[in-house]
Coordinates of C-alpha atoms in Angstrom, one line a residue:
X18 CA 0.0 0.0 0.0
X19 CA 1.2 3.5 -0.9
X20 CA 1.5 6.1 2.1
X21 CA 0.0 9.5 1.9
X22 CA 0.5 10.9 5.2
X23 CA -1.8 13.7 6.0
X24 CA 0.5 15.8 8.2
X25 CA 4.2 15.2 7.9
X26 CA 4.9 12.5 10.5
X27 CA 6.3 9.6 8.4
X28 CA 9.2 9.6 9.7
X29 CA 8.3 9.3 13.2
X30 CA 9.5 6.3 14.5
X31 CA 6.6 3.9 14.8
X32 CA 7.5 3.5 18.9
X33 CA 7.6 7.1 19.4
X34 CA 4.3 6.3 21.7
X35 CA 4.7 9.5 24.2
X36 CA 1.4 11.9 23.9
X37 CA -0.4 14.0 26.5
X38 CA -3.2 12.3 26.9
X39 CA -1.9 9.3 28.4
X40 CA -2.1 8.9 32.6
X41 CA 0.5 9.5 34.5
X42 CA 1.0 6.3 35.9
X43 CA 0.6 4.4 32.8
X44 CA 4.1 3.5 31.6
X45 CA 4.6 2.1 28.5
X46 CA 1.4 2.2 25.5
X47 CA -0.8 -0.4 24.9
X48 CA 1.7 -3.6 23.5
X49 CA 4.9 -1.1 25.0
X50 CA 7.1 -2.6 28.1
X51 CA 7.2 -5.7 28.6
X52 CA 3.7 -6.8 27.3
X53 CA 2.2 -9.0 30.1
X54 CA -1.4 -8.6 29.3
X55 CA -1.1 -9.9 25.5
X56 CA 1.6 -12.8 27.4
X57 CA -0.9 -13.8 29.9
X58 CA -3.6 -13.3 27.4
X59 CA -2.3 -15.6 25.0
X60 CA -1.2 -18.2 27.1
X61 CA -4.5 -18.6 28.7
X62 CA -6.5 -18.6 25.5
X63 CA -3.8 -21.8 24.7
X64 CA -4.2 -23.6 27.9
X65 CA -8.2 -23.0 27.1
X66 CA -8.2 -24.2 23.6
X67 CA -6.0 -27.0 25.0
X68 CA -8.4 -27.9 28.0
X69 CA -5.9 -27.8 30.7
X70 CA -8.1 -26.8 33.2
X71 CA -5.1 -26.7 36.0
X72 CA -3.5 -24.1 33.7
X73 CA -6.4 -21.7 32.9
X74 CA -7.8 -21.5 36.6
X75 CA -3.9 -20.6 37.7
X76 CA -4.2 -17.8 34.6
X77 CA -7.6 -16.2 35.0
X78 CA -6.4 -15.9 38.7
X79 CA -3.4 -14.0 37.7
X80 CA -5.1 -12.2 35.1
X81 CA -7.5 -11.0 37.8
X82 CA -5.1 -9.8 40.2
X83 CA -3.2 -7.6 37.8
X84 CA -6.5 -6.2 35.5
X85 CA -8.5 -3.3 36.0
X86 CA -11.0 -1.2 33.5
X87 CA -9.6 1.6 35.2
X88 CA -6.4 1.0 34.9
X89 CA -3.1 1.7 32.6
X90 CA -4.0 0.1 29.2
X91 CA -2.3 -3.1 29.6
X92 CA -4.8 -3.1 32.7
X93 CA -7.1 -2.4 30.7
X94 CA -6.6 -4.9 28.0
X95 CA -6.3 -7.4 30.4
X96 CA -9.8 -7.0 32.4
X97 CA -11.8 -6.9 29.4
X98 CA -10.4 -10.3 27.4
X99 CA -10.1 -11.6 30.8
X100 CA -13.7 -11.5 30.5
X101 CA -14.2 -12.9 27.6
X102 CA -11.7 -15.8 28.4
X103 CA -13.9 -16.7 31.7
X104 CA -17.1 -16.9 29.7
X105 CA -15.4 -19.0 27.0
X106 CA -13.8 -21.5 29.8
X107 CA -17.0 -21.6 31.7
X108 CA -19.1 -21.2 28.4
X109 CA -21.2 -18.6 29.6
X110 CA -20.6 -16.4 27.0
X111 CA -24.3 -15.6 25.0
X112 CA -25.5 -14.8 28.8
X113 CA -22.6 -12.0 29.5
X114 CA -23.6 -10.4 26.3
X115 CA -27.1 -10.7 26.7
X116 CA -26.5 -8.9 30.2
X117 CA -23.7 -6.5 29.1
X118 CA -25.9 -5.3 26.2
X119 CA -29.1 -5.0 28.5
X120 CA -26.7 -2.8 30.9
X121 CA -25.8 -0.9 28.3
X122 CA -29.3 -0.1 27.0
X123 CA -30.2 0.8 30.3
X124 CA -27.7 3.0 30.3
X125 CA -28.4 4.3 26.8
X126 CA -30.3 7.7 25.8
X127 CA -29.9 10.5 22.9
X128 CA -27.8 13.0 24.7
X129 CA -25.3 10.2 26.0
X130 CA -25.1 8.6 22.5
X131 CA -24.9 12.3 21.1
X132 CA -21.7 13.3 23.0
X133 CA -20.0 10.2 23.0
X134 CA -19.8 9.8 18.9
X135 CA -19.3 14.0 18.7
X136 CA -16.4 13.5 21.2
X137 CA -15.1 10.6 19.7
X138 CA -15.6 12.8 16.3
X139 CA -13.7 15.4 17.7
X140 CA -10.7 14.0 18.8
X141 CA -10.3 11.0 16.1
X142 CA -11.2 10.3 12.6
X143 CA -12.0 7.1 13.2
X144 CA -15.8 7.8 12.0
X145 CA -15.3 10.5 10.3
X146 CA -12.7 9.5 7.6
X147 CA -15.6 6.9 6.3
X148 CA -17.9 9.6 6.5
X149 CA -15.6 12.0 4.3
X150 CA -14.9 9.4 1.8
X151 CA -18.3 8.0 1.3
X152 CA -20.4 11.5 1.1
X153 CA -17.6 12.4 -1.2
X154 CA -18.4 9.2 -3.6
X155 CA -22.1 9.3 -3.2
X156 CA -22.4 13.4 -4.2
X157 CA -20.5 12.4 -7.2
X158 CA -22.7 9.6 -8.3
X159 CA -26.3 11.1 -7.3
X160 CA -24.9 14.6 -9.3
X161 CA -27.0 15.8 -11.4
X162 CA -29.9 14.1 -10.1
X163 CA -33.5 15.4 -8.6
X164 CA -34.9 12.5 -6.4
X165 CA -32.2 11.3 -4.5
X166 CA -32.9 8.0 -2.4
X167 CA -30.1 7.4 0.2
X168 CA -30.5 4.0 2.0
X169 CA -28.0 4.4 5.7
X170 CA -27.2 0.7 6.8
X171 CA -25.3 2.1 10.0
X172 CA -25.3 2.8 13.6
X173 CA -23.4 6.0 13.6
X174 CA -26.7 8.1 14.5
X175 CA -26.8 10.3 11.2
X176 CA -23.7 12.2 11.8
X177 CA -22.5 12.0 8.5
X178 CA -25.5 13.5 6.9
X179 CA -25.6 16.9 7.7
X180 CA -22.9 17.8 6.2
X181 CA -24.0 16.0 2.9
X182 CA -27.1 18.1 2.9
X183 CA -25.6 21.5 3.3
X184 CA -23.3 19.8 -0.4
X185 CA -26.9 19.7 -1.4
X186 CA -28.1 23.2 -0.3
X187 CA -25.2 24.4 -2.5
X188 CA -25.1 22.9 -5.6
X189 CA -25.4 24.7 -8.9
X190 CA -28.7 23.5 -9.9
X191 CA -31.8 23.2 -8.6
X192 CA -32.0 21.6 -4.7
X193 CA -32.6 18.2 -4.9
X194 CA -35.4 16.6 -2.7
X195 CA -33.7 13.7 -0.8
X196 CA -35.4 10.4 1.2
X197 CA -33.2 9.3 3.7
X198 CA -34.1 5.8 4.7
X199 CA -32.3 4.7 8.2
X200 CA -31.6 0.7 8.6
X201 CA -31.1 0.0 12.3
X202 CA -29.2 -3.0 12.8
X203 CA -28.0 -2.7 16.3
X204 CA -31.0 -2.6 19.3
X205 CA -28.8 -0.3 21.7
X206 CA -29.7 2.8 18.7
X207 CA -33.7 2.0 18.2
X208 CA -34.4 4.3 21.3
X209 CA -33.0 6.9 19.7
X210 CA -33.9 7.2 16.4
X211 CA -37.1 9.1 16.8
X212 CA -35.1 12.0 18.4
X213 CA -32.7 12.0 15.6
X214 CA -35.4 12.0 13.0
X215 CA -36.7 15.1 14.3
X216 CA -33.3 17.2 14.3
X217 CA -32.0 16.2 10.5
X218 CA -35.5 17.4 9.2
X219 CA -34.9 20.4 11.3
X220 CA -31.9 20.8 10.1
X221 CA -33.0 20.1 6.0
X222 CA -35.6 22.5 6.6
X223 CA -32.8 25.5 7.8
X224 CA -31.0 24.4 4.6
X225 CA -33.6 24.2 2.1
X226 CA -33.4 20.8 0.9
X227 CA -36.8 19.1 0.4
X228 CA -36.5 15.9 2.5
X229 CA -38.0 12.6 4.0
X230 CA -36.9 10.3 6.8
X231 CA -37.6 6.8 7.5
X232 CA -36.3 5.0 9.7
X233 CA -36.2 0.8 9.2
X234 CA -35.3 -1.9 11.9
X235 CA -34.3 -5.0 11.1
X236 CA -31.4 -5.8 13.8
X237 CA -29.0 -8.7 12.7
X238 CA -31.5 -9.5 9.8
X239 CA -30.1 -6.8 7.1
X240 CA -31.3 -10.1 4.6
X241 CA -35.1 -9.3 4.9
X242 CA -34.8 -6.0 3.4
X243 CA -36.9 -5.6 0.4
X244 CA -37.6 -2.9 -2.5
X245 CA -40.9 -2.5 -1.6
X246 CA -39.8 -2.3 2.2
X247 CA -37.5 0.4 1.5
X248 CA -40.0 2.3 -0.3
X249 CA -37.8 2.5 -3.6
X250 CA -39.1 4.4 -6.5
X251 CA -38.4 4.2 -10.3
X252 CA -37.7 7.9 -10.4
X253 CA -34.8 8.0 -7.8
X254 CA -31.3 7.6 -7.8
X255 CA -30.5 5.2 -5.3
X256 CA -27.1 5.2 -2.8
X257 CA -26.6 2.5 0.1
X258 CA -24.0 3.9 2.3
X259 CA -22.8 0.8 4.9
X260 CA -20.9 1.9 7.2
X261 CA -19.7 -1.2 10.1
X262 CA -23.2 -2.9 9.1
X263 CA -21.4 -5.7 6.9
X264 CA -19.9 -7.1 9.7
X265 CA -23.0 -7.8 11.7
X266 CA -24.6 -10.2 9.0
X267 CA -24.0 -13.6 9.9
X268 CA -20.8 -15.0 6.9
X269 CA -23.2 -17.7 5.4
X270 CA -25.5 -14.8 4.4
X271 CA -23.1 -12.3 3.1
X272 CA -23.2 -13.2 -0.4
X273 CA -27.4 -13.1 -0.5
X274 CA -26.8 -9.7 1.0
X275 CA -24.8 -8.0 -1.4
X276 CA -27.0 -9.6 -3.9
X277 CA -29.9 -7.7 -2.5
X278 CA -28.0 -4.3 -2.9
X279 CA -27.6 -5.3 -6.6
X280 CA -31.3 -6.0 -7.3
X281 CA -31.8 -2.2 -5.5
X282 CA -30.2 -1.5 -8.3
X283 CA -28.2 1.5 -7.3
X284 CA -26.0 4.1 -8.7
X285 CA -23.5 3.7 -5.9
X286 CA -23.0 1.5 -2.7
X287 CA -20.3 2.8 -0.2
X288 CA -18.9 0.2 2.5
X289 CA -16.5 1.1 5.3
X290 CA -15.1 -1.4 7.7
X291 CA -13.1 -2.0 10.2
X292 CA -9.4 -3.4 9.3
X293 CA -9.2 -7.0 10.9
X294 CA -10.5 -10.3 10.4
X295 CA -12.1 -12.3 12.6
X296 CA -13.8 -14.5 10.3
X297 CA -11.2 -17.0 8.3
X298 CA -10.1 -18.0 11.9
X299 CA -13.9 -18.1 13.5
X300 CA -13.1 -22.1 13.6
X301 CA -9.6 -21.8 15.2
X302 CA -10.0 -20.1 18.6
X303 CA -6.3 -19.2 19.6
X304 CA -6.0 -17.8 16.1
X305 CA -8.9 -15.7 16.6
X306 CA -7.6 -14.3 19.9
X307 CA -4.7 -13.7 18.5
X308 CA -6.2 -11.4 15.8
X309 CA -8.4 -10.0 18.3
X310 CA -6.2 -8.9 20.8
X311 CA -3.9 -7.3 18.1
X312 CA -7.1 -5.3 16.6
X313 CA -8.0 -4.3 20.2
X314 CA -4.9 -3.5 21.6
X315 CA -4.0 -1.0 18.3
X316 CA -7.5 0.5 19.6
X317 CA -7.4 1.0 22.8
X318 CA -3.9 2.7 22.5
X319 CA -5.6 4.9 19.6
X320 CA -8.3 6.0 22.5
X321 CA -5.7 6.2 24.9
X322 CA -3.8 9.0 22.8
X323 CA -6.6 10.5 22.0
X324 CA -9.1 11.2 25.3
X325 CA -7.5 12.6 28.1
X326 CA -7.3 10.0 31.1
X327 CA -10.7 11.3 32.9
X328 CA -12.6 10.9 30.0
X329 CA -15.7 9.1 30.4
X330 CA -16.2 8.8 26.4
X331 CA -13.5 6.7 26.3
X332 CA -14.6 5.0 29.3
X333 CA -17.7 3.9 27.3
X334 CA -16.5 3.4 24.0
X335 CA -14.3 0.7 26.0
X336 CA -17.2 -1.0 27.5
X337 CA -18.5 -1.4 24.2
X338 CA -15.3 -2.8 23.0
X339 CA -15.7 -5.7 26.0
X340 CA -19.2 -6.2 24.6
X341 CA -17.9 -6.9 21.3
X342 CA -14.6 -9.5 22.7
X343 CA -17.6 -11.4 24.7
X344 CA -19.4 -11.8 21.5
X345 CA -16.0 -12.7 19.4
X346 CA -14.6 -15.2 21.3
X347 CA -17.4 -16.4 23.7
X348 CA -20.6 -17.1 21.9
X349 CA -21.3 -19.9 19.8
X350 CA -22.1 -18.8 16.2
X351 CA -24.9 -21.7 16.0
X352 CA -26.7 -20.3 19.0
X353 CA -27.0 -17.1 17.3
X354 CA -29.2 -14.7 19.8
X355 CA -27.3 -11.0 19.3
X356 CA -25.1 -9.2 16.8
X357 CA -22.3 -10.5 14.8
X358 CA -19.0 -9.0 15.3
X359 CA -17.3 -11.6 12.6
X360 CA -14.6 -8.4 10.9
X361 CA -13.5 -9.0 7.1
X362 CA -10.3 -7.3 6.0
X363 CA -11.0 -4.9 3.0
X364 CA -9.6 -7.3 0.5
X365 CA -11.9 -10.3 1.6
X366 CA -14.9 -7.7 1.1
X367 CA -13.5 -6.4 -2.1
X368 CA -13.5 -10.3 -3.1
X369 CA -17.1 -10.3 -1.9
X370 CA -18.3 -7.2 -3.1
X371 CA -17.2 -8.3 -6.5
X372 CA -19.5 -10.8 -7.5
X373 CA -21.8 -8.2 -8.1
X374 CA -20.2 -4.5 -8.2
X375 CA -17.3 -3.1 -9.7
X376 CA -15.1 -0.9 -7.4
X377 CA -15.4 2.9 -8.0
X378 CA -11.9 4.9 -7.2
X379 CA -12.5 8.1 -5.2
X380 CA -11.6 10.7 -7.1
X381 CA -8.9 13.0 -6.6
X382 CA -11.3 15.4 -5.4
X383 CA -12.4 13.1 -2.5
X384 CA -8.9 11.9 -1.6
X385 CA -8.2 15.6 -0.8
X386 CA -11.2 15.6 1.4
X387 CA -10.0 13.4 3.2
X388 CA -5.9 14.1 3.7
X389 CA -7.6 17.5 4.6
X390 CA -10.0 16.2 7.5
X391 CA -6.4 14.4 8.7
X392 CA -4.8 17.1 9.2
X393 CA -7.6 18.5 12.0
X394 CA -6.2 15.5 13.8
X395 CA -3.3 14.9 16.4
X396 CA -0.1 13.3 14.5
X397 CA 0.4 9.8 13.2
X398 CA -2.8 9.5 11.1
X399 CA -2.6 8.9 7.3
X400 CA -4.3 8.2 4.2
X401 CA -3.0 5.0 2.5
X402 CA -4.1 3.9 -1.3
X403 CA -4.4 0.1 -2.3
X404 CA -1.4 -1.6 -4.2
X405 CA -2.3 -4.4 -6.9
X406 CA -5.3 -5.3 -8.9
X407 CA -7.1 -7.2 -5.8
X408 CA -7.2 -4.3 -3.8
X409 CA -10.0 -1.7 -3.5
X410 CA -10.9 1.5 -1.6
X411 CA -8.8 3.4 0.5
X412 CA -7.6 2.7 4.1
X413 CA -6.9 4.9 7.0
X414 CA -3.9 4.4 9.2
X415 CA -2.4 4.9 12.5
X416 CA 1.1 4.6 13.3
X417 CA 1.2 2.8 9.6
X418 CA -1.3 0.1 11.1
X419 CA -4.3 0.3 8.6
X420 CA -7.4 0.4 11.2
X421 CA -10.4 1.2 8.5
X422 CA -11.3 0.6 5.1
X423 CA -13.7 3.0 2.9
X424 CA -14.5 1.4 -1.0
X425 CA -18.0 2.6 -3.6
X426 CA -19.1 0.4 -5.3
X427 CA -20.9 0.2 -8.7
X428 CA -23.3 -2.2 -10.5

């Protein structure tokens, strides 16, 4: 992959770690020092793949002494897969989700949710980068257009619309009239939707753009989506914008679901994901750890630099991470009962996605977009193009780790 570095840092050495933001008493970053959470962590996932029940009762012992949610990130690290790594030894794992994501519903309302994905917004582009890229691609496509028909498969509570509709207010020609059609596919966002209805046709109204909003839930079931459902017309010019939604249908049905963007029959489909796979290994539970606790630990060190030590965004968005380990490594697949959190790397969706689409490059328009919206940002984020044929999209780094993936699509 070919670097385009946003701000200058390139040659920053990759363990130049040191930033601000990071507690006082937390010595080395995530995977810095000596590493004994991933150690420990790995060694007890063996002993549990192995059955050595002697082993993994002396580990998640140790593990429990030493981890904290409050603590360094190692600590940190450690509590949550420690977690995870009891349900999966004791197999309890579909009922710690069930109660984690209950707790966390509870727990859930508009302004929390609001603040927490502005905040996160604010201080990283981990949301925003897709955002960028994909408005970018679908303002291109729908150009020229009168009845635009945006289907959002995403849980990212319509913060990357607004900005789309004041690109709308602006244009040249004559204002479009847009239907924005929300699919909920996680339950934790259904409470809120009304809420968020009512403030983007606020908003459409202050900008002048004719507009509708519907709002569609069909959790983990994206598969039972239908024209008719969706309320697509003839006249309009369709976009389906998925932003982490791929990664919640269940891998058998992937291939039926991207077949059912086709038959929408849209003038462009935009997909960002998440850099890691925990899919090719779902059958081969030490490998899946492994590729789990690399993916997380990259994360929690990125939340780490970026929220100061206090912060209880990052507090939350960390909870949700140990929501999303319990449901990786502990729950059966076959049992089914809440949301899929089986990752594909962008190359295994590009090989997906191109049964029935052709990849669209973002233009160099949209690229600049997006090396601008880096450079908001604190250093060691970048912009990274594909290398080779069997690559698509674009991918954000940090500290040259790709973490997310952003490709359109075309029939």
């Amino acid at each position: 992959m070919q670097s385009n570095s946003s701000n200058n840092n390139n040659n920053q050495p990759q363990t130049s770690h040191t930033s601000t933001s990071r507690s006082s008493d937390s010595g080395e970053a995530c995977g810095g020092g000596n590493k004994w959470a991933s150690k420990l962590l790995s060694e007890c996932a063996r002993a549990i793949s192995e059955k050595d029940s002697s082993k993994i009762h002396h580990l998640l012992w140790m593990l429990n002494e030493l981890a904290s949610p409050y603590g360094d990130c190692d600590q940190k690290l450690a509590s949550y897969f420690l977690q995870a790594l009891f349900c999966k030894a004791t197999e309890s794992g579909q009922r710690c989700f069930k109660t984690l994501t209950t707790v966390a519903e509870k727990s859930h309302s508009f302004d929390s949710a609001r603040k927490l994905i502005l905040k996160f917004q604010e201080v990283s582009p981990w949301t925003t980068f897709g955002h960028v890229a994909s408005n970018g691609a679908i303002l291109e496509a729908l150009d020229g257009e009168s009845k635009l028909h945006i289907i959002d498969i995403s849980n990212t509570l319509c913060t990357q619309w607004p900005t789309l509709l004041e690109a709308l207010a602006t244009r040249n020609d004559e204002t479009p009239r847009l239907k924005l059609t929300v699919v909920v596919t996680a339950s934790i966002v259904r409470s809120v939707m009304k809420e968020i209805g009512q403030r983007m046709e606020k908003f459409a109204r202050l900008m002048g753009v004719p507009f509708e909003f519907k709002v569609i839930s069909v959790l983990n079931h994206i598969g039972e989506l239908t024209k008719e459902g969706l309320g697509v017309q003839e006249d309009e010019a369709v976009a389906i914008n998925c932003i982490g939604a791929l990664r919640r249908v269940e891998v058998d049905e992937r291939s039926s679901v991207i077949q059912l963007f086709r038959s929408l029959n849209p003038r462009v489909v935009t997909i960002v994901e998440e850099e890691a796979d925990f899919t090719s290994s779902r059958y081969d539970f030490v490998k899946c750890f492994e590729e789990c606790l690399r993916y997380y630990t990259l994360y929690f060190e990125m939340l780490e630099e970026s929220f100061v030590p206090t912060s209880n965004e990052r507090l939350m968005l960390e909870r949700e991470c140990s929501r999303n380990i319990v449901r990786v490594l502990a729950c059966d697949e076959e049992t089914g009962g809440g949301e899929c959190e089986r990752r594909e790397r962008g190359v295994q969706w590009s090989e997906r996605l191109r049964e029935a689409f052709s990849p669209v490059g973002f233009s160099d328009d949209v690229v600049d977009d997006v090396k601008a919206l880096l450079k908001r940002y604190k250093a060691g984020w970048a912009l990274v193009l594909p290398q080779g044929d069997h690559e698509s999209g674009i991918y954000l780094t940090w500290k040259e780790e790709p973490v997310v993936w952003a490709s359109a699509w075309k029939p």
